[in-house]
Amino acid sequence: MQAHTHTPAIIFGHHIRYVVPLFQRPYVWNQDDQWQPLWDDVRTLTERLLDAPQPVYGAPPVPPHFLGAIVLDQQITPSGFIAARHIIDGQQRLTTLQLLLDAAQWVVEQHGADIDAQALKTLVLNDSTLTKHADHVFKVWPTDRDQDAFRAVMDNTVQLPPDPATSKIVQAHEFFVDQITEWADVTGDAAKVGARLNALVRALRDHLKIVAIDLEPGDNAQVIFETLNHRGSPLLAADLIKNLIFQLAQAEGADVHYLYNTYWKPLDSDYWRQLVAQGRRRRPRIDLFLNHWLTMKLLRGVAGDRVFTDFRDHVFTHRPAIADLLAELAADAQVYQQMENLAPDSIEGVFHYRVIRALDSAVVSPFLLWILRWSATDMPAQQRTKAITALESWIVRRALTRATAKDLNRMILDLLRALDNDGPARAGDTVETVLATQQAESRYWPDDRTLHRVLETQPIYKILTRPRMRMLLEALENSLRGPLGEGQACPRNLTVEHVMPQAWREHWGADIDGDHNATAERDQLVHTLGNLTLVNGKLNPTLSNRPWTDDDTATRGLAGGGKRAYLLRHSQLKLNAILVVQHEATWTEHDIRERTSKLVHRIASIWPRPAGAVRPQQPTSADATDDLVIHNDDDENEGATVASHTGKYRSLWRWLRQQSGNDISLSFAQVEQILDGPLPPSARNHLPHWYGYDGTALGRAIRDAGWKATHVNLIDEHVTFVQVSG
């Protein structure tokens, strides 16, 4: 490499073309990050020139301003053509500089001296009489996506694109014209305007400095492109991958223009560069696609910051034909784009909405991409449906029962490896078999009993996020409307409503006034599944806390009817139609429990689990959080501290009696595994229930086993048992 520091007058002062290779990214610089800072620097430099005294012989009046570096690759130019260099790095910088120079030239031509305007014109246009092609008049020539806009702003005789607001090239040029016009104060004194514009011309031509690095024969342009420190808008992983692919294609002598236009050009659209949410982060859509594509292709996890390096290693290791690689990428990119526009009532569209969006499980995207990339010939429709519905059931059931999601990424990788091994023809059988045979607690497919135990007792409204809660109720509504695709799907813009209101004390508390236990029970029940439904956003505030019936509403002096009447008149959901028909007079705790049980039965049918799926392995006390093992030895072998315990928590008493060590930490869910049933609601809301008071059966069972409960956390639902000495 040869590096030299040049001014714009030297870089652009002779007949030259700096060409952005077709495969580089489009122009992406913006006002806040690049245009405004550049103009601020140029304006400050110009004002220093205006204020500077006459220069001492041999010394510049003000220090120059450094703009950064560019890397150029000399191209073989046929005789009679203007010399050309490819911009390996720095195309954003050179393009912006040309836009600034041309904007300044236009303002100077309108309001300054002719000699100054001509001095800038030689830096933006070649002599048209020496060019073989009309576009060779431009000193810089961008990639194809930006050429129409660049041609329009750099040549005042060309009409602007139909929608200039969408072109950053047009926006940048207009920004610089506006800034220069305002700064020069063109409506003021002509002599002052001329002096200011003359200083600007001198600053732009002679007081900006750029390091130009010219590659020599044998220099690896791709390596240099990757390792240079980029100043400005950071390169996407996709930009690096694109550059690598087409550098290799160019080295092979392939038709780069054909490959780009056929396969990659659609990926340079704004759609693919849009930022989309990934958990708490936002990443360009194309980088997410490449991340998921690599995970699917390599059958291993790919960190977000290693997308390019892992792609490069894959290419250099397996040496795929570049045309075949591009064709595969382009085809899978179309599949990935379709994933976001699936029919909302299709099996695939429902999976995407429920799992990837509502449950925020983007980690399954490589799985869905693998499933959808196969044709119906390769993967029969029945097998595709089976694969998708099996994974949806597995994930939803685990989410509803609050099972850990920490192993989900590894589970997806195991599924991909199994699918890759078995092939697409039996994809559904493979997925169901793999999921149904998982025994680890972090991978177990929850059964119907677990669904009932959790959903019939837990305050699910507090446990699930609103998108998850809404998705669950929508699924219940859709199941009442009939099979997918056979009826109008439930709207997805509704809000979750408590039938018995959260603030039930206002109009619903007369029947239990003063009963502490009944009050605590109702506080728990109002957040359970059976008390929840969906309503539109306008109806929700109207329902508010009003009583259930019209008579109760009138008795309390409230205008309008009761909550039941509002649901009857204004809601078209089957969930609410069944609710109001079956409960004309009252809505009580008994009704909530009964409806909860019915809804859980329906949930089990919406997301079925194979009858042969195994139950989980359960941990030992040595590692209670991972390996809960429950023994059922005879009482005569249990030791002598307490001969027997006959309370309803006897299974916990027995289990604790069998443990060694000084302390054991368990989640509430693990305690329920030992009990083989749910904890009472009061155990989740009141600390004293865990301690050895005479009135708490749970506390007595713990005490009789020779242990005590400590560090009871009702928020995280966790308890530590400590063995009592002696």
XYZ file of C-alpha atoms in Angstrom, residues 1-609:
609
model
C 0.000 0.000 0.000
C 1.050 3.580 -0.626
C -0.457 6.278 1.572
C -0.423 9.989 0.739
C -2.148 12.998 2.266
C -4.029 15.039 -0.311
C -6.421 17.967 -0.487
C -9.676 17.807 -2.485
C -7.961 19.954 -5.126
C -5.461 17.141 -5.714
C -7.871 14.228 -5.323
C -10.475 15.691 -7.697
C -8.425 18.296 -9.602
C -7.677 16.130 -12.650
C -9.833 13.898 -14.824
C -10.594 10.901 -12.641
C -13.443 8.568 -11.718
C -13.805 7.088 -8.228
C -16.251 4.216 -8.605
C -18.100 2.535 -5.757
C -18.166 -1.207 -6.532
C -21.617 -2.516 -7.296
C -21.591 -4.827 -4.283
C -20.904 -2.196 -1.640
C -23.647 -0.832 0.585
C -25.753 2.169 -0.468
C -25.288 5.675 0.882
C -26.347 5.698 4.567
C -24.842 8.788 6.203
C -27.311 11.136 7.911
C -27.623 14.660 9.228
C -27.163 14.114 12.950
C -24.190 11.780 12.809
C -22.246 12.979 9.759
C -23.580 15.914 7.679
C -24.004 18.381 10.526
C -20.619 17.607 12.163
C -18.889 17.875 8.767
C -20.519 21.214 7.992
C -19.695 22.510 11.484
C -16.030 21.617 10.899
C -15.961 23.228 7.444
C -17.742 26.365 8.669
C -15.325 26.758 11.601
C -12.344 26.288 9.269
C -13.723 28.864 6.816
C -14.338 31.453 9.531
C -10.766 31.012 10.724
C -9.606 31.752 7.178
C -11.754 34.883 7.133
C -10.247 36.103 10.409
C -6.656 35.038 9.696
C -3.977 37.693 9.061
C -1.842 37.638 5.951
C 0.099 34.337 6.057
C 3.788 34.250 6.785
C 5.772 33.112 3.741
C 5.706 29.320 3.483
C 3.197 28.771 6.317
C -0.543 28.151 5.925
C -2.815 30.765 7.520
C -4.730 28.130 9.533
C -4.100 24.454 10.238
C -5.869 22.093 7.808
C -8.775 19.885 8.874
C -8.351 16.102 8.575
C -11.343 14.227 7.102
C -10.115 10.655 7.432
C -8.820 8.018 5.055
C -9.913 6.363 1.851
C -8.641 3.166 0.234
C -8.449 2.999 -3.552
C -7.780 0.174 -5.996
C -6.400 1.121 -9.432
C -8.432 -0.295 -12.315
C -7.198 -1.178 -15.764
C -8.521 1.576 -18.022
C -8.746 1.139 -21.813
C -6.992 3.722 -23.953
C -9.063 6.838 -24.407
C -11.034 6.385 -21.192
C -10.732 8.482 -18.044
C -8.687 6.736 -15.361
C -10.768 4.966 -12.721
C -10.218 3.690 -9.194
C -12.507 1.500 -7.115
C -13.284 2.829 -3.640
C -12.467 -0.073 -1.315
C -13.143 1.955 1.807
C -14.371 5.513 2.297
C -17.212 5.653 -0.225
C -19.520 7.355 2.293
C -16.885 10.004 2.928
C -16.036 10.659 -0.718
C -19.692 10.732 -1.773
C -20.532 13.219 0.979
C -17.560 15.399 0.050
C -18.728 15.507 -3.560
C -22.241 16.476 -2.455
C -20.800 19.247 -0.280
C -18.550 20.518 -3.095
C -21.416 20.527 -5.592
C -23.783 22.254 -3.144
C -21.147 24.928 -2.521
C -20.534 25.284 -6.272
C -24.249 25.874 -6.875
C -24.501 28.575 -4.172
C -21.281 30.267 -5.341
C -22.498 30.206 -8.946
C -25.691 31.997 -7.848
C -24.216 34.495 -5.395
C -20.418 34.565 -5.693
C -17.615 35.185 -8.161
C -17.456 33.244 -11.436
C -13.829 32.294 -10.857
C -14.726 30.732 -7.494
C -17.625 28.810 -9.021
C -15.348 27.492 -11.777
C -12.732 26.476 -9.201
C -15.285 24.199 -7.536
C -16.805 22.967 -10.798
C -13.505 21.376 -11.804
C -13.663 19.319 -8.584
C -17.101 17.798 -9.262
C -17.253 17.261 -13.035
C -14.882 15.896 -15.650
C -14.734 17.502 -19.087
C -17.675 16.030 -20.965
C -15.780 16.197 -24.262
C -13.284 13.651 -22.917
C -15.799 11.077 -21.647
C -17.021 7.985 -23.517
C -20.204 7.743 -21.434
C -22.498 10.473 -20.132
C -22.103 9.345 -16.513
C -18.302 9.396 -16.733
C -18.527 13.134 -16.267
C -18.948 12.558 -12.514
C -15.816 12.324 -10.375
C -17.519 9.928 -7.947
C -19.995 7.280 -9.080
C -22.069 5.540 -6.389
C -23.559 2.051 -6.328
C -26.567 1.426 -8.557
C -29.264 2.123 -5.963
C -28.063 5.745 -5.560
C -27.119 6.554 -9.160
C -30.380 8.206 -10.261
C -30.481 10.479 -7.216
C -26.772 11.323 -7.492
C -27.096 12.134 -11.182
C -30.049 14.431 -10.440
C -28.445 16.491 -7.675
C -25.046 16.765 -9.375
C -26.493 17.809 -12.751
C -29.073 20.586 -12.501
C -30.540 19.639 -15.891
C -31.732 16.244 -14.612
C -35.088 15.933 -12.864
C -35.082 14.842 -9.226
C -36.457 11.391 -8.301
C -40.240 11.267 -7.813
C -39.894 11.052 -4.030
C -36.656 12.840 -3.021
C -37.523 12.574 0.666
C -36.611 8.889 0.545
C -33.124 9.469 -0.891
C -30.326 10.307 1.512
C -28.300 11.552 -1.477
C -30.948 14.204 -2.199
C -31.378 15.031 1.479
C -27.629 15.541 1.954
C -27.324 17.844 -1.062
C -30.309 19.940 0.044
C -28.919 20.113 3.582
C -25.572 21.510 2.411
C -27.226 23.995 0.018
C -29.426 25.290 2.850
C -26.578 25.511 5.365
C -24.220 27.316 2.971
C -26.936 29.709 1.794
C -27.868 30.607 5.364
C -24.255 30.960 6.510
C -23.242 33.138 3.558
C -26.205 35.449 4.282
C -26.845 35.820 0.539
C -29.483 38.525 1.028
C -26.956 40.828 2.699
C -24.060 42.948 1.448
C -22.777 41.538 -1.870
C -19.118 42.208 -1.061
C -19.412 40.432 2.277
C -21.204 37.486 0.649
C -18.465 37.254 -1.984
C -15.708 37.280 0.628
C -17.381 34.584 2.690
C -17.963 32.353 -0.328
C -14.378 32.886 -1.515
C -13.124 31.736 1.900
C -15.393 28.717 1.705
C -13.978 27.792 -1.711
C -10.401 28.064 -0.389
C -11.298 25.977 2.659
C -12.906 23.252 0.564
C -10.179 23.089 -2.077
C -7.009 23.514 -0.083
C -7.564 23.209 3.676
C -9.219 19.806 3.974
C -6.912 16.799 4.091
C -7.591 13.153 3.275
C -5.224 10.204 3.499
C -5.528 8.305 0.218
C -4.253 4.735 0.405
C -3.558 3.222 -3.018
C -3.393 -0.562 -3.162
C -0.564 -2.190 -5.025
C -0.710 -5.435 -7.010
C -1.068 -8.366 -4.601
C -2.714 -6.355 -1.803
C -5.765 -8.151 -0.381
C -8.570 -5.623 -0.702
C -10.993 -7.695 1.420
C -8.638 -7.988 4.395
C -7.946 -4.254 4.284
C -11.657 -3.531 4.042
C -12.365 -5.638 7.153
C -9.567 -4.370 9.374
C -9.689 -0.627 8.775
C -11.216 1.464 11.524
C -14.346 2.927 9.955
C -15.223 6.436 10.927
C -18.879 7.275 10.396
C -21.848 4.947 10.081
C -20.756 1.492 11.306
C -20.735 -1.295 8.764
C -23.378 -3.938 9.154
C -22.388 -7.587 9.255
C -24.288 -7.810 5.961
C -22.051 -5.128 4.417
C -18.943 -7.114 5.280
C -20.486 -10.350 4.005
C -21.596 -8.702 0.789
C -18.143 -7.283 0.179
C -16.514 -10.653 0.872
C -18.817 -12.564 -1.476
C -18.367 -10.213 -4.403
C -14.646 -9.810 -3.898
C -14.408 -13.600 -4.194
C -16.721 -13.587 -7.203
C -14.610 -10.894 -8.848
C -11.444 -12.872 -8.155
C -13.035 -15.923 -9.832
C -13.834 -13.865 -12.913
C -17.594 -14.228 -12.397
C -20.117 -11.783 -13.836
C -20.446 -9.600 -10.740
C -23.186 -7.419 -12.211
C -25.317 -10.434 -13.064
C -24.828 -12.019 -9.629
C -25.610 -8.779 -7.845
C -28.724 -7.927 -9.847
C -30.021 -11.500 -9.758
C -29.451 -12.347 -6.101
C -28.304 -9.530 -3.803
C -29.916 -6.352 -5.108
C -33.233 -6.877 -3.214
C -31.237 -7.137 0.046
C -30.009 -3.563 -0.394
C -33.525 -2.147 0.039
C -34.582 -0.077 3.048
C -36.730 -2.972 4.261
C -33.677 -5.071 5.043
C -31.790 -2.250 6.768
C -34.678 -1.342 9.091
C -34.019 -1.805 12.789
C -36.203 -4.464 14.393
C -36.498 -5.496 18.008
C -34.575 -8.480 19.315
C -35.292 -8.637 23.026
C -34.081 -5.316 24.429
C -31.867 -4.593 21.428
C -32.643 -3.329 17.948
C -30.718 -4.729 15.005
C -30.963 -4.348 11.223
C -33.324 -6.938 9.792
C -30.704 -8.263 7.361
C -28.225 -8.927 10.167
C -30.922 -10.835 12.079
C -31.687 -12.888 8.986
C -28.027 -13.723 8.452
C -27.700 -14.623 12.135
C -30.658 -17.024 11.942
C -29.529 -18.355 8.551
C -26.060 -19.168 9.880
C -27.520 -20.865 12.955
C -29.662 -23.026 10.674
C -26.767 -23.702 8.308
C -24.000 -24.372 10.846
C -26.283 -26.169 13.356
C -24.736 -24.256 16.247
C -25.259 -20.986 18.064
C -23.932 -17.863 16.375
C -23.353 -14.786 18.531
C -24.635 -11.506 17.119
C -21.154 -10.004 17.035
C -19.714 -13.015 15.178
C -22.074 -13.166 12.205
C -19.479 -11.998 9.705
C -16.517 -13.937 11.096
C -18.521 -17.170 11.308
C -19.807 -16.634 7.770
C -16.293 -15.979 6.497
C -14.963 -19.079 8.250
C -17.776 -21.143 6.723
C -16.975 -19.888 3.217
C -13.228 -20.417 3.542
C -13.710 -23.882 5.087
C -16.313 -25.327 2.725
C -15.499 -23.280 -0.402
C -19.036 -23.236 -1.848
C -19.541 -22.008 -5.393
C -20.293 -18.294 -5.030
C -23.232 -18.402 -7.443
C -24.781 -21.319 -5.537
C -24.200 -19.591 -2.190
C -25.844 -16.392 -3.425
C -28.796 -18.303 -4.857
C -29.318 -20.088 -1.534
C -29.075 -16.856 0.454
C -31.495 -15.064 -1.863
C -34.049 -17.891 -1.717
C -33.880 -18.139 2.081
C -34.106 -14.344 2.387
C -37.412 -14.490 0.499
C -38.630 -17.167 2.915
C -37.531 -15.044 5.879
C -39.364 -12.017 4.488
C -42.489 -14.129 4.016
C -42.281 -15.205 7.674
C -43.319 -11.681 8.675
C -46.238 -11.645 6.232
C -47.777 -15.070 6.752
C -51.546 -15.411 6.572
C -52.729 -14.700 10.138
C -55.066 -17.712 10.158
C -52.533 -20.176 8.714
C -50.696 -22.712 10.867
C -47.408 -20.953 10.099
C -48.820 -17.462 10.691
C -50.357 -18.440 14.018
C -47.058 -20.005 15.115
C -45.138 -16.842 14.206
C -47.601 -14.639 16.079
C -47.924 -16.784 19.190
C -44.360 -18.003 19.624
C -42.064 -15.435 18.025
C -44.099 -12.295 18.760
C -46.333 -12.879 21.776
C -43.938 -15.185 23.636
C -40.946 -13.158 22.374
C -39.072 -16.329 21.390
C -37.110 -15.163 18.349
C -34.617 -17.940 19.083
C -36.974 -20.339 17.259
C -36.684 -18.352 13.995
C -33.967 -20.647 12.552
C -36.340 -23.577 13.098
C -39.229 -21.863 11.267
C -36.856 -20.788 8.479
C -35.720 -24.415 8.058
C -39.299 -25.681 7.950
C -40.566 -23.070 5.471
C -37.648 -23.290 3.030
C -38.782 -26.710 1.754
C -41.329 -27.216 -1.002
C -44.456 -29.312 -0.571
C -42.726 -32.032 -2.612
C -39.844 -32.244 -0.157
C -41.924 -31.768 2.991
C -45.563 -32.967 2.871
C -48.070 -30.486 4.291
C -49.075 -32.917 7.035
C -45.476 -33.192 8.228
C -44.998 -29.417 8.168
C -48.153 -28.893 10.218
C -47.138 -31.590 12.691
C -43.680 -30.085 13.187
C -44.998 -26.563 13.751
C -47.883 -27.505 16.043
C -45.693 -29.826 18.133
C -43.107 -27.132 18.849
C -45.824 -24.549 19.496
C -47.482 -26.837 22.037
C -44.156 -27.578 23.730
C -43.220 -23.890 24.018
C -46.666 -22.604 25.009
C -47.194 -25.266 27.657
C -43.809 -24.514 29.166
C -44.540 -20.773 29.141
C -47.945 -21.209 30.783
C -46.576 -23.495 33.502
C -43.682 -21.086 34.140
C -41.069 -23.666 33.191
C -37.575 -22.324 32.608
C -36.647 -21.095 29.131
C -32.901 -21.081 29.790
C -32.313 -24.164 27.598
C -34.543 -23.134 24.690
C -31.682 -22.117 22.386
C -29.944 -25.484 22.839
C -33.249 -27.294 22.368
C -33.763 -25.545 19.017
C -30.242 -26.501 17.939
C -30.920 -30.139 18.852
C -34.111 -30.015 16.803
C -32.245 -28.557 13.824
C -29.594 -31.265 14.034
C -32.269 -33.967 14.185
C -34.128 -32.415 11.247
C -30.906 -32.117 9.260
C -30.175 -35.776 9.948
C -33.677 -37.142 9.200
C -34.568 -34.829 6.330
C -37.707 -32.818 5.532
C -39.916 -35.742 4.472
C -40.563 -36.770 8.086
C -39.990 -33.428 9.796
C -43.155 -33.590 11.907
C -42.413 -37.065 13.200
C -38.862 -35.991 14.056
C -39.891 -32.874 15.975
C -42.609 -34.617 17.952
C -40.348 -37.557 18.833
C -37.474 -35.354 19.983
C -39.729 -33.181 22.139
C -41.751 -36.063 23.570
C -38.665 -37.934 24.768
C -37.104 -35.066 26.729
C -36.816 -35.871 30.439
C -34.761 -33.002 31.839
C -36.739 -30.425 33.825
C -35.478 -27.728 31.436
C -36.926 -29.621 28.429
C -39.936 -31.572 29.733
C -43.181 -31.269 27.734
C -45.690 -30.355 30.505
C -48.667 -32.717 30.739
C -52.336 -31.914 31.306
C -52.085 -32.447 35.054
C -49.342 -29.827 35.273
C -51.436 -27.403 33.211
C -54.386 -27.848 35.571
C -52.252 -27.590 38.697
C -50.707 -24.297 37.634
C -53.473 -22.569 35.677
C -56.271 -23.425 38.108
C -54.476 -21.900 41.099
C -52.023 -19.283 39.887
C -52.825 -15.545 39.491
C -51.990 -15.824 35.822
C -52.851 -12.189 35.105
C -49.928 -11.166 37.318
C -47.627 -13.875 36.020
C -47.953 -13.488 32.253
C -47.005 -10.389 30.289
C -49.894 -8.639 28.561
C -48.959 -9.948 25.066
C -48.848 -13.521 26.424
C -52.101 -13.116 28.323
C -53.805 -11.643 25.284
C -52.488 -14.416 23.034
C -53.841 -17.074 25.405
C -57.323 -15.577 25.490
C -57.286 -15.065 21.704
C -56.418 -18.747 21.257
C -59.341 -19.706 23.486
C -61.671 -17.464 21.486
C -60.449 -18.887 18.174
C -60.948 -22.437 19.417
C -64.600 -21.586 20.116
C -65.012 -20.177 16.605
C -63.867 -23.368 14.881
C -60.753 -24.776 13.149
C -58.132 -22.386 11.795
C -59.053 -20.978 8.417
C -62.761 -21.850 8.681
C -63.991 -18.754 10.463
C -63.079 -15.150 11.175
C -60.145 -15.026 13.554
C -60.280 -13.165 16.851
C -59.051 -9.548 16.524
C -55.591 -8.908 17.939
C -56.141 -5.394 19.248
C -58.328 -6.199 22.266
C -57.590 -5.618 25.944
C -57.684 -8.023 28.867
C -60.604 -7.460 31.229
C -61.342 -8.842 34.701
C -64.939 -10.060 34.919
C -64.972 -9.554 38.681
C -62.954 -6.319 38.832
C -59.588 -5.965 40.498
C -61.118 -3.212 42.631
C -63.994 -5.497 43.577
C -64.406 -3.933 47.020
C -66.181 -0.918 45.491
C -69.306 -2.783 44.352
C -68.678 -6.519 44.888
C -67.679 -6.872 48.557
C -70.915 -6.807 50.552
C -71.177 -10.603 50.767
C -67.784 -11.060 52.477
C -67.364 -7.782 54.325
C -65.059 -8.328 57.297
C -64.113 -11.923 56.425
C -60.332 -11.800 56.177
C -59.884 -15.283 54.701
C -62.602 -14.771 52.093
C -61.101 -11.408 51.178
C -57.633 -12.938 50.664
C -59.128 -15.736 48.579
C -61.018 -13.304 46.354
C -57.900 -11.171 45.879
C -56.192 -14.298 44.555
C -59.083 -15.539 42.402
C -59.713 -12.296 40.504
C -56.370 -12.787 38.720
C -56.929 -16.427 37.761
C -57.775 -17.518 34.236
C -61.501 -18.065 34.821
C -62.039 -14.396 35.699
C -60.380 -13.001 32.569
C -61.766 -12.175 29.149
C -61.192 -9.839 26.192
C -62.994 -6.615 25.293
C -62.280 -3.774 22.907
C -60.414 -0.748 24.197
C -63.483 1.519 24.231
C -65.560 -0.943 26.235
C -62.920 -1.586 28.902
C -63.206 1.795 30.727
C -67.015 1.575 30.503
C -67.116 -1.780 32.252
C -64.751 -0.603 34.953
C -65.841 -1.749 38.420
C -69.630 -1.830 37.906
C -71.684 -4.695 39.378
C -72.550 -7.789 37.366
C -76.345 -7.349 37.006
C -78.597 -4.426 36.096
C -80.462 -4.718 39.399
C -77.288 -4.436 41.480
C -76.178 -1.500 39.358
C -79.477 0.325 39.861
C -79.477 -0.428 43.600
C -76.118 1.328 43.874
C -77.413 4.354 41.989
C -75.229 3.894 38.914
C -76.374 4.944 35.454
C -76.525 2.322 32.726
C -76.682 -1.422 33.078
C -74.443 -3.955 34.765
C -71.278 -5.457 33.384
C -73.168 -8.486 32.052
C -75.507 -6.250 30.018
C -72.607 -4.320 28.502
C -70.914 -7.553 27.445
C -74.181 -8.866 26.034
C -74.851 -5.754 23.946
C -71.386 -4.752 22.796
C -69.135 -7.812 22.648
C -69.175 -10.232 19.719
C -66.733 -12.683 21.252
C -67.899 -16.230 21.925
C -65.945 -16.136 25.204
C -68.260 -13.392 26.420
C -71.427 -14.850 24.840
C -70.964 -18.070 26.816
C -70.134 -16.065 29.934
C -73.298 -13.960 29.924
C -75.626 -16.802 28.890
C -74.462 -19.160 31.601
C -74.321 -16.578 34.401
C -77.430 -14.439 34.352
C -77.765 -13.683 38.065
C -74.359 -13.889 39.697
C -70.643 -14.128 39.151
C -68.960 -15.736 42.166
C -65.784 -17.472 43.273
C -67.408 -20.803 42.427
C -68.142 -19.556 38.908
C -64.540 -18.439 38.495
C -63.166 -21.821 39.539
C -65.593 -23.690 37.318
C -64.808 -21.537 34.271
C -61.070 -21.828 34.955
C -61.270 -25.617 34.900
C -63.219 -25.600 31.619
C -60.781 -23.172 29.984
C -57.773 -25.228 31.048
C -59.373 -28.304 29.461
C -59.733 -26.296 26.267
C -56.121 -25.079 26.474
C -54.978 -28.693 26.702
C -56.888 -29.448 23.493
C -55.580 -26.346 21.671
C -51.999 -27.358 22.428
C -52.122 -31.165 22.666
C -49.300 -33.290 24.027
